[in-house]
Amino acid sequence: MEGISEEIEIHFGKLRAQQSKTEREKRKTGHAAGKIGPLRCCGGVPRASSSLVPSFTWIVLHVALYGSHKGAEDRTTSLNHPCSTEAQIVLNGDPLFVLQTLDFTRMAEIKSASRRWEEMETDVLVKIFKELNMIEMAPVALVCQAWRSACSDALLWNTLDLGLLKSNFIQTRALPYIWVDDRSDRRLMKILRIAMSLSRGTVTCLVFHFNLFMKDEHLSYIVERCNHLRRLVMPAWNRITKNGICQAVRRWQELESLTMPSISNPSYIMEEISRSCKNFCQLKVMGTFDVIFASAIASNLPNLRVLSVRCSILTREALLFVLDCMDHLEVLNISHCLFLDGLAPTGKKKFSREIDGDIWSKAAKLREFLHCQSSSCVACDRINRDEGLMRWYKYEDSFWRQDEVGSLSLGDYGKLFDECCLDFVLRS
């Protein structure tokens, strides 16, 4: 948006340079000064302001382009609002246009053909608001009820990706093996309050960073205001209790997909998912995958269709257990995994990459069996150097978000919580 504002200012400068001195004097005597500046939305009325509010300026420009410009070479559209001046948008076949103030006497002439801001079509507002992050959207939602409703539209909030937000933490030797700075907890709660207030329960996919360690109170706050969750990506559970995660899953009856860490006793969460989430079909485990984990999945989630354990330590027994017992499994991803073959005489773990014939024959029934054990692969090299316990923090931040299964890959960060939001949170 800053780039757009700069481009507009350059265009305005050229237009002013082309005007003769006589014309400029005439404008000063007959009209308002005509100075173009950012607009500020106060009590539902857009007003000129010296404050930098690029979001609203951008909204006005975008409405003109997409809401008013229908291909005419020369067209003028006026937007009425209950204030002493009216913004006129002049389109001259060019995506750059002039915003200039009209004198008060012309308002009566165009009032009948104008539309109020709150009467704009919802789909137009939603298209505009998609370009805002949640911090920019918060004041916009206060303009009027129509804009508040548009700010809560499901198209804006389908996915809330907080993948840029991390905790300030120190690893410890005692449970929960992590200490988190209080400021990190307050920042997370602040963001959750803004997001949950704006979204009004329309979030269906929620993504957290693997180094974001929330507590039960954060999780409870989300659950109470986000009942229709279908996908949860939460790789860190250190500070969440067994009771806390079970209560959350109990409320998320529409949950279909979960990305979780490897835990020592997975049976309780698998049992809760089996009881409460009848449409659950996708699971991604980030960490060691052994027979205990495989048994918990096969016993409680026999209808699971997609399983990813990429970049992990696997045991052959666990993999064979899954292939033997899960008849409905369609997609299995073991890319960049190491097979644990026991301990060497020195006590060091022995790993291998070879997939034996028994695994190949059983995996043949799957629709997709994704694997990569190549020494030339970057991810395989990293898991090998990290001895099976991938140290995600050492690598680019997008690395942990990847997955060979398209429905489990996170792709780029969303617009709702971008770098600007992160800077705002860190400064506050």
Coordinates of C-alpha atoms in Angstrom, one line a residue:
M1 CA 0.0 0.0 0.0
E2 CA 2.9 2.3 0.7
G3 CA 4.1 1.8 -2.9
I4 CA 0.6 2.7 -4.2
S5 CA 0.6 5.9 -2.1
E6 CA 4.0 6.9 -3.4
E7 CA 2.9 6.3 -7.0
I8 CA -0.2 8.4 -6.5
E9 CA 1.8 11.2 -5.0
I10 CA 4.2 11.2 -8.0
H11 CA 1.1 11.4 -10.3
F12 CA -0.4 14.2 -8.3
G13 CA 2.9 16.1 -8.6
K14 CA 2.9 15.8 -12.4
L15 CA -0.7 17.0 -12.6
R16 CA 0.0 20.0 -10.4
A17 CA 3.1 20.9 -12.5
Q18 CA 1.0 20.9 -15.7
Q19 CA -1.5 23.4 -14.2
S20 CA -0.9 27.0 -15.0
K21 CA -0.5 29.6 -12.3
T22 CA -3.8 31.1 -13.3
E23 CA -5.7 27.9 -12.9
R24 CA -4.1 27.3 -9.5
E25 CA -5.1 30.8 -8.3
K26 CA -8.6 30.1 -9.6
R27 CA -8.9 26.9 -7.6
K28 CA -7.7 28.7 -4.4
T29 CA -10.4 31.4 -4.8
G30 CA -13.3 29.3 -5.9
H31 CA -12.7 25.9 -4.3
A32 CA -11.1 24.2 -1.3
A33 CA -7.3 24.0 -1.4
G34 CA -7.6 20.6 -3.0
K35 CA -4.6 19.2 -1.1
I36 CA -4.5 15.4 -1.4
G37 CA -3.7 13.7 1.9
P38 CA -4.5 10.5 3.7
L39 CA -8.1 10.0 4.8
R40 CA -9.1 9.1 8.3
C41 CA -12.3 7.3 9.3
C42 CA -13.9 8.9 12.3
G43 CA -17.3 7.8 13.5
G44 CA -18.2 6.4 10.1
V45 CA -17.2 9.6 8.2
P46 CA -14.1 9.7 6.1
R47 CA -12.2 12.9 6.8
A48 CA -9.0 14.5 5.6
S49 CA -6.3 14.1 8.2
S50 CA -2.6 14.6 8.5
S51 CA -2.3 11.3 10.2
L52 CA -0.9 8.4 8.2
V53 CA -3.8 6.0 7.6
P54 CA -2.9 4.4 4.3
S55 CA -5.4 1.6 4.7
F56 CA -8.5 3.8 4.3
T57 CA -6.9 5.8 1.5
W58 CA -6.3 2.5 -0.3
I59 CA -9.9 1.5 0.3
V60 CA -11.2 4.6 -1.4
L61 CA -8.9 4.1 -4.4
H62 CA -9.7 0.4 -4.7
V63 CA -13.5 1.1 -4.5
A64 CA -13.1 3.5 -7.4
L65 CA -11.1 1.0 -9.5
Y66 CA -13.2 -2.1 -8.9
G67 CA -16.6 -0.7 -7.8
S68 CA -17.0 2.3 -10.2
H69 CA -14.6 1.9 -13.2
K70 CA -16.5 -0.1 -15.9
G71 CA -14.2 0.6 -18.8
A72 CA -15.3 4.1 -19.6
E73 CA -12.6 6.3 -21.1
D74 CA -13.7 9.4 -19.1
R75 CA -15.9 8.9 -16.1
T76 CA -16.6 10.7 -12.9
T77 CA -18.1 9.0 -9.9
S78 CA -19.0 10.8 -6.7
L79 CA -19.2 9.1 -3.2
N80 CA -21.4 10.9 -0.8
H81 CA -20.9 11.1 2.9
P82 CA -22.4 13.2 5.7
C83 CA -19.5 15.7 6.0
S84 CA -18.9 19.3 4.8
T85 CA -16.9 18.2 1.7
E86 CA -17.3 15.4 -0.8
A87 CA -14.6 13.3 -2.4
Q88 CA -14.8 13.1 -6.2
I89 CA -12.9 10.4 -8.1
V90 CA -11.9 11.4 -11.6
L91 CA -11.1 8.5 -13.9
N92 CA -9.3 9.3 -17.1
G93 CA -8.7 5.9 -18.5
D94 CA -5.7 5.6 -16.1
P95 CA -5.6 3.5 -12.9
L96 CA -4.1 6.6 -11.2
F97 CA -6.7 9.2 -10.5
V98 CA -7.3 12.4 -8.6
L99 CA -9.0 12.8 -5.3
Q100 CA -10.0 16.4 -4.8
T101 CA -12.5 18.1 -2.6
L102 CA -15.6 19.7 -4.1
D103 CA -17.1 22.9 -2.7
F104 CA -20.0 22.6 -0.4
T105 CA -22.5 24.1 -2.9
R106 CA -22.3 21.2 -5.3
M107 CA -23.3 18.6 -2.7
A108 CA -27.0 19.2 -3.2
E109 CA -26.7 18.6 -7.0
I110 CA -25.2 15.1 -6.7
K111 CA -26.6 13.9 -3.4
S112 CA -29.6 12.1 -5.0
A113 CA -27.3 10.0 -7.3
S114 CA -24.7 9.2 -4.6
R115 CA -24.4 6.2 -2.2
R116 CA -23.5 6.2 1.4
W117 CA -20.4 4.4 2.6
E118 CA -22.4 1.9 4.7
E119 CA -24.5 1.1 1.6
M120 CA -21.6 -0.4 -0.3
E121 CA -22.1 -4.0 -1.4
T122 CA -20.7 -6.6 1.0
D123 CA -18.8 -8.5 -1.6
V124 CA -17.0 -5.3 -2.7
L125 CA -16.1 -4.5 0.9
V126 CA -14.8 -8.1 1.5
K127 CA -12.6 -7.9 -1.6
I128 CA -11.2 -4.6 -0.3
F129 CA -10.7 -5.8 3.2
K130 CA -8.8 -8.9 2.0
E131 CA -5.8 -6.6 1.5
L132 CA -5.7 -5.6 5.2
N133 CA -4.1 -7.3 8.1
M134 CA -5.9 -7.7 11.3
I135 CA -4.3 -4.6 12.9
E136 CA -5.4 -2.5 10.0
M137 CA -8.8 -4.1 10.0
A138 CA -9.6 -3.4 13.7
P139 CA -10.4 0.3 13.3
V140 CA -12.2 -0.3 10.0
A141 CA -14.6 -2.6 11.7
L142 CA -15.7 0.3 13.9
V143 CA -17.0 2.5 11.0
C144 CA -20.5 1.1 10.8
Q145 CA -22.4 -2.1 11.2
A146 CA -22.1 -3.0 7.5
W147 CA -18.4 -2.7 7.6
R148 CA -18.2 -4.6 10.9
S149 CA -20.2 -7.5 9.3
A150 CA -17.9 -7.4 6.2
C151 CA -14.8 -7.6 8.4
S152 CA -16.1 -10.8 9.9
D153 CA -16.8 -12.5 6.6
A154 CA -15.7 -16.2 6.4
L155 CA -13.8 -15.5 3.2
L156 CA -11.4 -13.3 5.2
W157 CA -11.0 -15.6 8.2
N158 CA -11.1 -19.1 6.8
T159 CA -7.4 -19.4 7.7
L160 CA -5.8 -17.6 10.6
D161 CA -2.1 -18.2 10.2
L162 CA -0.1 -17.0 13.2
G163 CA 3.0 -18.8 12.0
L164 CA 5.2 -15.7 12.4
L165 CA 4.6 -15.4 16.1
K166 CA 7.0 -17.2 18.4
S167 CA 7.6 -17.4 22.1
N168 CA 10.6 -16.1 23.9
F169 CA 11.7 -19.3 25.7
I170 CA 14.5 -21.2 27.4
Q171 CA 14.7 -25.0 27.5
T172 CA 14.8 -26.5 30.9
R173 CA 15.5 -30.0 32.3
A174 CA 12.2 -30.1 34.4
L175 CA 8.7 -30.5 33.1
P176 CA 7.4 -29.0 30.9
Y177 CA 11.0 -28.6 29.7
I178 CA 10.4 -25.1 28.6
W179 CA 10.3 -21.6 30.3
V180 CA 8.4 -18.8 28.5
D181 CA 8.7 -15.1 29.1
D182 CA 5.4 -13.6 30.4
R183 CA 5.6 -10.9 27.7
S184 CA 5.2 -13.7 25.1
D185 CA 2.0 -14.9 26.8
R186 CA 0.6 -11.4 26.9
R187 CA 1.4 -10.8 23.2
L188 CA -0.3 -14.0 22.2
M189 CA -3.4 -13.2 24.2
K190 CA -3.5 -9.7 22.7
I191 CA -3.4 -11.1 19.2
L192 CA -6.0 -13.7 20.0
R193 CA -8.4 -11.1 21.4
I194 CA -8.2 -9.0 18.2
A195 CA -8.5 -12.1 15.9
M196 CA -11.4 -13.7 17.8
S197 CA -13.3 -10.4 18.1
L198 CA -13.0 -9.7 14.4
S199 CA -13.6 -13.2 13.1
R200 CA -16.7 -14.0 15.2
G201 CA -16.2 -17.7 15.1
T202 CA -15.6 -18.0 11.3
V203 CA -12.0 -19.4 11.5
T204 CA -11.8 -23.0 10.2
C205 CA -8.0 -23.3 10.0
L206 CA -5.7 -22.2 12.7
V207 CA -1.9 -22.3 12.4
F208 CA 0.8 -21.8 15.1
H209 CA 4.6 -21.8 14.9
F210 CA 6.5 -24.8 16.3
N211 CA 8.2 -22.4 18.7
L212 CA 5.0 -20.9 20.0
F213 CA 4.2 -22.4 23.5
M214 CA 0.7 -21.6 24.5
K215 CA -1.0 -22.4 27.8
D216 CA -4.4 -23.9 28.6
E217 CA -5.8 -20.4 29.1
H218 CA -4.9 -19.5 25.5
L219 CA -6.4 -22.7 24.2
S220 CA -9.6 -22.3 26.2
Y221 CA -10.0 -18.7 24.9
I222 CA -9.8 -20.0 21.3
V223 CA -12.1 -22.9 21.9
E224 CA -14.8 -20.6 23.4
R225 CA -14.8 -18.3 20.4
C226 CA -13.9 -20.7 17.5
N227 CA -16.3 -23.7 17.5
H228 CA -16.1 -24.6 13.8
L229 CA -12.4 -25.5 13.5
R230 CA -11.6 -28.0 10.8
R231 CA -7.8 -27.9 10.8
L232 CA -5.3 -27.2 13.6
V233 CA -1.6 -26.9 13.2
M234 CA 0.0 -26.8 16.6
P235 CA 3.4 -28.5 16.8
A236 CA 4.2 -27.4 20.4
W237 CA 2.2 -28.9 23.3
N238 CA 4.8 -28.5 26.1
R239 CA 2.6 -26.2 28.3
I240 CA -0.8 -27.7 27.4
T241 CA -2.2 -30.2 29.8
K242 CA -3.9 -33.5 28.9
N243 CA -7.2 -32.1 30.2
G244 CA -6.7 -28.9 28.2
I245 CA -6.2 -30.5 24.8
C246 CA -9.0 -33.1 25.4
Q247 CA -11.5 -30.4 26.3
A248 CA -10.6 -28.5 23.1
V249 CA -10.9 -31.5 20.9
R250 CA -14.3 -32.3 22.6
R251 CA -15.6 -28.9 21.4
W252 CA -14.1 -29.1 17.9
Q253 CA -16.4 -31.8 16.6
E254 CA -15.8 -30.6 13.0
L255 CA -12.1 -31.2 13.2
E256 CA -10.7 -33.0 10.2
S257 CA -7.0 -32.4 10.2
L258 CA -4.3 -32.1 13.0
T259 CA -0.6 -31.4 12.9
M260 CA 0.9 -32.3 16.3
P261 CA 4.2 -33.1 18.0
S262 CA 5.3 -36.6 18.9
I263 CA 4.2 -37.3 22.5
S264 CA 5.0 -40.2 24.9
N265 CA 1.4 -41.2 25.5
P266 CA -0.7 -40.5 22.4
S267 CA -3.6 -42.8 23.3
Y268 CA -5.6 -40.3 25.2
I269 CA -5.7 -37.7 22.4
M270 CA -6.4 -40.4 19.8
E271 CA -9.3 -41.7 21.9
E272 CA -10.8 -38.2 22.3
I273 CA -10.5 -37.5 18.5
S274 CA -12.2 -40.9 17.9
R275 CA -15.1 -40.0 20.2
S276 CA -15.6 -36.4 19.2
C277 CA -14.4 -35.8 15.6
K278 CA -16.4 -38.1 13.3
N279 CA -15.0 -36.5 10.1
F280 CA -11.3 -36.7 11.2
C281 CA -9.2 -38.0 8.3
Q282 CA -5.7 -36.3 8.2
L283 CA -2.9 -36.5 10.8
K284 CA 0.7 -35.2 10.7
V285 CA 3.2 -36.1 13.4
M286 CA 6.3 -34.0 13.9
G287 CA 8.8 -36.2 15.8
T288 CA 9.6 -39.8 16.6
F289 CA 7.0 -42.3 15.3
D290 CA 7.2 -45.6 17.1
V291 CA 5.0 -48.7 17.7
I292 CA 3.2 -47.0 20.6
F293 CA 2.1 -44.1 18.4
A294 CA 1.2 -46.4 15.5
S295 CA -0.9 -48.6 17.7
A296 CA -2.7 -45.6 19.2
I297 CA -3.6 -44.4 15.7
A298 CA -4.6 -47.8 14.3
S299 CA -6.8 -48.6 17.3
N300 CA -8.6 -45.3 17.5
L301 CA -8.5 -43.9 14.0
P302 CA -9.1 -46.9 11.7
N303 CA -10.7 -44.6 9.1
L304 CA -7.7 -42.3 8.8
R305 CA -7.0 -41.5 5.2
V306 CA -3.8 -39.4 5.2
L307 CA -0.8 -39.8 7.5
S308 CA 2.5 -37.8 7.3
V309 CA 5.5 -38.5 9.5
R310 CA 8.1 -36.7 7.3
C311 CA 11.5 -35.7 8.7
S312 CA 11.2 -38.1 11.6
I313 CA 12.7 -41.2 13.2
L314 CA 10.7 -44.3 12.2
T315 CA 10.8 -47.9 13.4
R316 CA 10.1 -50.6 10.8
E317 CA 7.7 -52.2 13.3
A318 CA 5.6 -49.0 13.5
L319 CA 5.5 -48.6 9.7
L320 CA 4.4 -52.3 9.2
F321 CA 1.8 -52.0 11.9
V322 CA 0.2 -49.0 10.1
L323 CA 0.3 -50.8 6.7
D324 CA -1.2 -54.0 8.2
C325 CA -3.9 -52.5 10.3
M326 CA -5.2 -49.3 8.6
D327 CA -7.2 -50.6 5.7
H328 CA -8.7 -47.1 4.8
L329 CA -5.3 -45.4 4.6
E330 CA -4.8 -43.8 1.2
V331 CA -1.8 -41.5 1.5
L332 CA 1.3 -42.2 3.6
N333 CA 4.3 -39.8 3.7
I334 CA 7.6 -41.0 5.1
S335 CA 9.8 -38.6 3.1
H336 CA 13.2 -37.8 4.6
C337 CA 12.8 -40.3 7.5
L338 CA 15.4 -42.4 9.2
F339 CA 14.8 -46.0 10.2
L340 CA 15.9 -46.8 13.7
D341 CA 17.7 -50.2 13.6
G342 CA 18.6 -50.4 17.3
L343 CA 21.7 -49.4 19.3
A344 CA 25.4 -50.0 18.4
P345 CA 27.7 -51.5 21.0
T346 CA 28.8 -48.0 21.9
G347 CA 25.2 -47.1 22.8
K348 CA 24.8 -44.9 19.8
K349 CA 21.6 -45.2 17.7
K350 CA 21.9 -47.0 14.4
F351 CA 20.0 -45.6 11.4
S352 CA 19.3 -46.7 7.9
R353 CA 17.4 -45.4 4.9
E354 CA 16.6 -48.7 3.0
I355 CA 13.0 -49.6 2.5
D356 CA 12.8 -53.4 2.4
G357 CA 10.7 -55.6 0.2
D358 CA 8.0 -56.3 2.8
I359 CA 7.3 -52.6 3.2
W360 CA 7.2 -52.1 -0.6
S361 CA 4.7 -54.9 -1.1
K362 CA 2.4 -53.7 1.7
A363 CA 2.6 -50.1 0.6
A364 CA 1.5 -51.0 -2.9
K365 CA -2.2 -50.9 -1.8
L366 CA -1.9 -47.2 -1.1
R367 CA -3.0 -44.5 -3.5
E368 CA 0.2 -42.6 -2.7
F369 CA 3.3 -43.7 -0.9
L370 CA 5.6 -40.7 -0.6
H371 CA 9.2 -41.4 0.3
C372 CA 12.6 -39.9 -0.2
Q373 CA 15.8 -41.4 1.2
S374 CA 18.3 -39.7 -1.2
S375 CA 21.7 -38.6 0.0
S376 CA 21.5 -35.7 -2.5
C377 CA 18.2 -34.4 -1.0
V378 CA 18.6 -31.3 1.3
A379 CA 16.0 -32.4 3.7
C380 CA 17.4 -35.9 3.9
D381 CA 20.9 -34.5 4.6
R382 CA 19.5 -32.3 7.4
I383 CA 17.7 -35.1 9.1
N384 CA 20.8 -37.2 8.9
R385 CA 23.0 -34.5 10.4
D386 CA 20.5 -33.9 13.2
E387 CA 20.4 -37.7 13.9
G388 CA 16.7 -38.0 13.3
L389 CA 15.5 -35.2 15.6
M390 CA 15.1 -32.4 13.2
R391 CA 16.2 -29.1 14.7
W392 CA 13.8 -26.8 12.8
Y393 CA 15.1 -23.6 14.4
K394 CA 18.4 -24.0 12.5
Y395 CA 16.8 -23.7 9.1
E396 CA 14.7 -21.3 7.1
D397 CA 11.4 -20.6 8.7
S398 CA 9.4 -21.9 5.8
F399 CA 11.1 -25.4 6.0
W400 CA 8.9 -26.8 8.8
R401 CA 5.7 -25.7 6.9
Q402 CA 6.4 -27.9 3.9
D403 CA 4.9 -31.3 3.2
E404 CA 4.8 -33.5 0.2
V405 CA 1.1 -34.0 0.8
G406 CA -0.6 -30.9 -0.7
S407 CA -3.4 -30.8 1.9
L408 CA -0.9 -30.7 4.7
S409 CA 1.5 -28.1 3.3
L410 CA 1.1 -24.6 4.6
G411 CA 2.5 -22.6 1.8
D412 CA 3.0 -18.9 2.3
Y413 CA 2.0 -16.9 5.3
G414 CA -1.4 -15.4 5.3
K415 CA -2.2 -11.7 5.0
L416 CA -4.1 -11.4 8.3
F417 CA -1.0 -11.7 10.4
D418 CA 2.0 -10.4 8.4
E419 CA 5.3 -8.8 9.2
C420 CA 3.6 -5.4 9.9
C421 CA 1.4 -7.1 12.6
L422 CA 4.5 -8.8 14.1
D423 CA 6.3 -5.5 14.3
F424 CA 3.3 -4.0 16.0
V425 CA 3.1 -6.8 18.5
L426 CA 6.8 -6.7 19.3
R427 CA 6.7 -2.9 19.8
S428 CA 3.6 -2.9 22.0

